[in-house]
PDB file of C-alpha atoms in Angstrom:
ATOM      1  CA  MET A   1      60.380 -40.410  74.129  1.00 47.00           C
ATOM      2  CA  THR A   2      57.987 -40.580  70.917  1.00 63.00           C
ATOM      3  CA  GLN A   3      60.001 -39.474  68.283  1.00 88.00           C
ATOM      4  CA  LEU A   4      57.567 -36.497  66.358  1.00 88.00           C
ATOM      5  CA  LYS A   5      58.139 -37.934  62.914  1.00 86.00           C
ATOM      6  CA  ASN A   6      56.511 -40.870  64.045  1.00 90.00           C
ATOM      7  CA  ILE A   7      53.468 -39.218  64.681  1.00 92.00           C
ATOM      8  CA  SER A   8      53.502 -36.475  62.444  1.00 90.00           C
ATOM      9  CA  SER A   9      50.405 -37.816  60.338  1.00 92.00           C
ATOM     10  CA  SER A  10      48.494 -36.815  63.974  1.00 95.00           C
ATOM     11  CA  LEU A  11      49.847 -33.676  64.312  1.00 95.00           C
ATOM     12  CA  GLU A  12      49.144 -32.374  60.984  1.00 95.00           C
ATOM     13  CA  SER A  13      45.500 -33.251  61.774  1.00 96.00           C
ATOM     14  CA  ILE A  14      45.996 -31.339  65.005  1.00 97.00           C
ATOM     15  CA  VAL A  15      47.621 -28.339  63.299  1.00 97.00           C
ATOM     16  CA  TYR A  16      44.774 -28.059  60.624  1.00 97.00           C
ATOM     17  CA  ALA A  17      42.341 -28.342  63.583  1.00 98.00           C
ATOM     18  CA  LEU A  18      44.363 -25.657  65.577  1.00 97.00           C
ATOM     19  CA  SER A  19      44.145 -23.314  62.144  1.00 97.00           C
ATOM     20  CA  ASN A  20      40.726 -23.780  61.636  1.00 97.00           C
ATOM     21  CA  ILE A  21      39.469 -22.928  64.801  1.00 98.00           C
ATOM     22  CA  THR A  22      41.888 -20.050  65.411  1.00 97.00           C
ATOM     23  CA  LYS A  23      42.388 -18.711  61.778  1.00 96.00           C
ATOM     24  CA  LEU A  24      46.172 -18.893  62.401  1.00 92.00           C
ATOM     25  CA  GLU A  25      49.138 -20.843  60.716  1.00 91.00           C
ATOM     26  CA  TYR A  26      51.411 -23.332  63.217  1.00 92.00           C
ATOM     27  CA  ALA A  27      54.357 -24.861  62.436  1.00 91.00           C
ATOM     28  CA  ILE A  28      55.953 -27.502  64.619  1.00 91.00           C
ATOM     29  CA  PHE A  29      59.500 -28.648  64.725  1.00 89.00           C
ATOM     30  CA  ASP A  30      61.577 -31.050  66.569  1.00 87.00           C
ATOM     31  CA  VAL A  31      64.666 -29.540  68.994  1.00 83.00           C
ATOM     32  CA  LYS A  32      67.110 -30.214  65.539  1.00 86.00           C
ATOM     33  CA  SER A  33      64.886 -27.337  64.007  1.00 86.00           C
ATOM     34  CA  ASN A  34      63.345 -29.818  61.848  1.00 89.00           C
ATOM     35  CA  LEU A  35      59.732 -29.116  59.922  1.00 91.00           C
ATOM     36  CA  ILE A  36      57.203 -31.522  61.889  1.00 93.00           C
ATOM     37  CA  SER A  37      53.918 -30.389  60.480  1.00 95.00           C
ATOM     38  CA  CYS A  38      52.512 -26.812  59.765  1.00 95.00           C
ATOM     39  CA  THR A  39      49.458 -25.499  58.258  1.00 95.00           C
ATOM     40  CA  PRO A  40      49.765 -25.423  53.972  1.00 95.00           C
ATOM     41  CA  LEU A  41      50.136 -21.380  53.837  1.00 93.00           C
ATOM     42  CA  TYR A  42      53.164 -21.524  56.196  1.00 91.00           C
ATOM     43  CA  LEU A  43      54.701 -23.949  54.100  1.00 92.00           C
ATOM     44  CA  LYS A  44      53.813 -21.463  51.084  1.00 92.00           C
ATOM     45  CA  TYR A  45      55.642 -18.756  52.868  1.00 87.00           C
ATOM     46  CA  LYS A  46      58.365 -19.895  55.069  1.00 85.00           C
ATOM     47  CA  GLY A  47      59.066 -23.344  53.454  1.00 87.00           C
ATOM     48  CA  LYS A  48      60.807 -26.147  55.196  1.00 86.00           C
ATOM     49  CA  ASN A  49      64.124 -24.844  56.033  1.00 83.00           C
ATOM     50  CA  VAL A  50      64.128 -22.583  59.354  1.00 79.00           C
ATOM     51  CA  HIS A  51      66.601 -20.474  60.587  1.00 78.00           C
ATOM     52  CA  LYS A  52      67.756 -22.524  63.495  1.00 84.00           C
ATOM     53  CA  ALA A  53      68.493 -19.907  65.985  1.00 82.00           C
ATOM     54  CA  SER A  54      64.533 -18.321  66.044  1.00 79.00           C
ATOM     55  CA  ILE A  55      63.517 -22.376  67.073  1.00 81.00           C
ATOM     56  CA  GLU A  56      66.361 -22.693  69.858  1.00 84.00           C
ATOM     57  CA  GLU A  57      64.898 -19.128  71.355  1.00 81.00           C
ATOM     58  CA  VAL A  58      61.483 -21.033  71.527  1.00 79.00           C
ATOM     59  CA  LEU A  59      63.239 -24.085  73.013  1.00 81.00           C
ATOM     60  CA  TYR A  60      65.708 -21.521  75.425  1.00 85.00           C
ATOM     61  CA  GLN A  61      62.801 -19.771  76.680  1.00 84.00           C
ATOM     62  CA  GLY A  62      60.025 -22.212  76.924  1.00 81.00           C
ATOM     63  CA  ASN A  63      57.730 -19.889  74.831  1.00 77.00           C
ATOM     64  CA  VAL A  64      57.589 -17.570  72.370  1.00 75.00           C
ATOM     65  CA  VAL A  65      54.646 -15.813  70.633  1.00 78.00           C
ATOM     66  CA  VAL A  66      55.373 -14.304  67.191  1.00 74.00           C
ATOM     67  CA  ASN A  67      53.754 -12.197  65.564  1.00 75.00           C
ATOM     68  CA  LYS A  68      55.750 -10.760  63.337  1.00 75.00           C
ATOM     69  CA  PRO A  69      57.615 -13.813  61.517  1.00 70.00           C
ATOM     70  CA  GLY A  70      60.752 -13.366  60.516  1.00 70.00           C
ATOM     71  CA  TYR A  71      61.517  -9.841  62.543  1.00 75.00           C
ATOM     72  CA  MET A  72      62.680 -11.483  65.866  1.00 70.00           C
ATOM     73  CA  LYS A  73      66.319 -10.701  67.277  1.00 74.00           C
ATOM     74  CA  SER A  74      66.968 -14.046  66.617  1.00 71.00           C
ATOM     75  CA  CYS A  75      66.098 -13.976  63.017  1.00 69.00           C
ATOM     76  CA  THR A  76      68.624 -11.479  62.146  1.00 67.00           C
ATOM     77  CA  GLY A  77      72.046 -13.688  60.752  1.00 56.00           C
TER      78      GLY A  77
END
């Protein structure tokens, strides 16, 4: 399996393109909750650290739409 860090440059291009098309913010994390790529605004407001429980919830559920970042049940704690 390709390590996400090895393709972070390509992922950054994809994140920027998606953000420009959709006018949404994006972030990509690996299974250890490490930030791989994100939009500049995401980085400005959230930084490089993430509450690991919220990433684990996404991995467990398969996908999660976050309408209010920081207010998920898994963000508590």
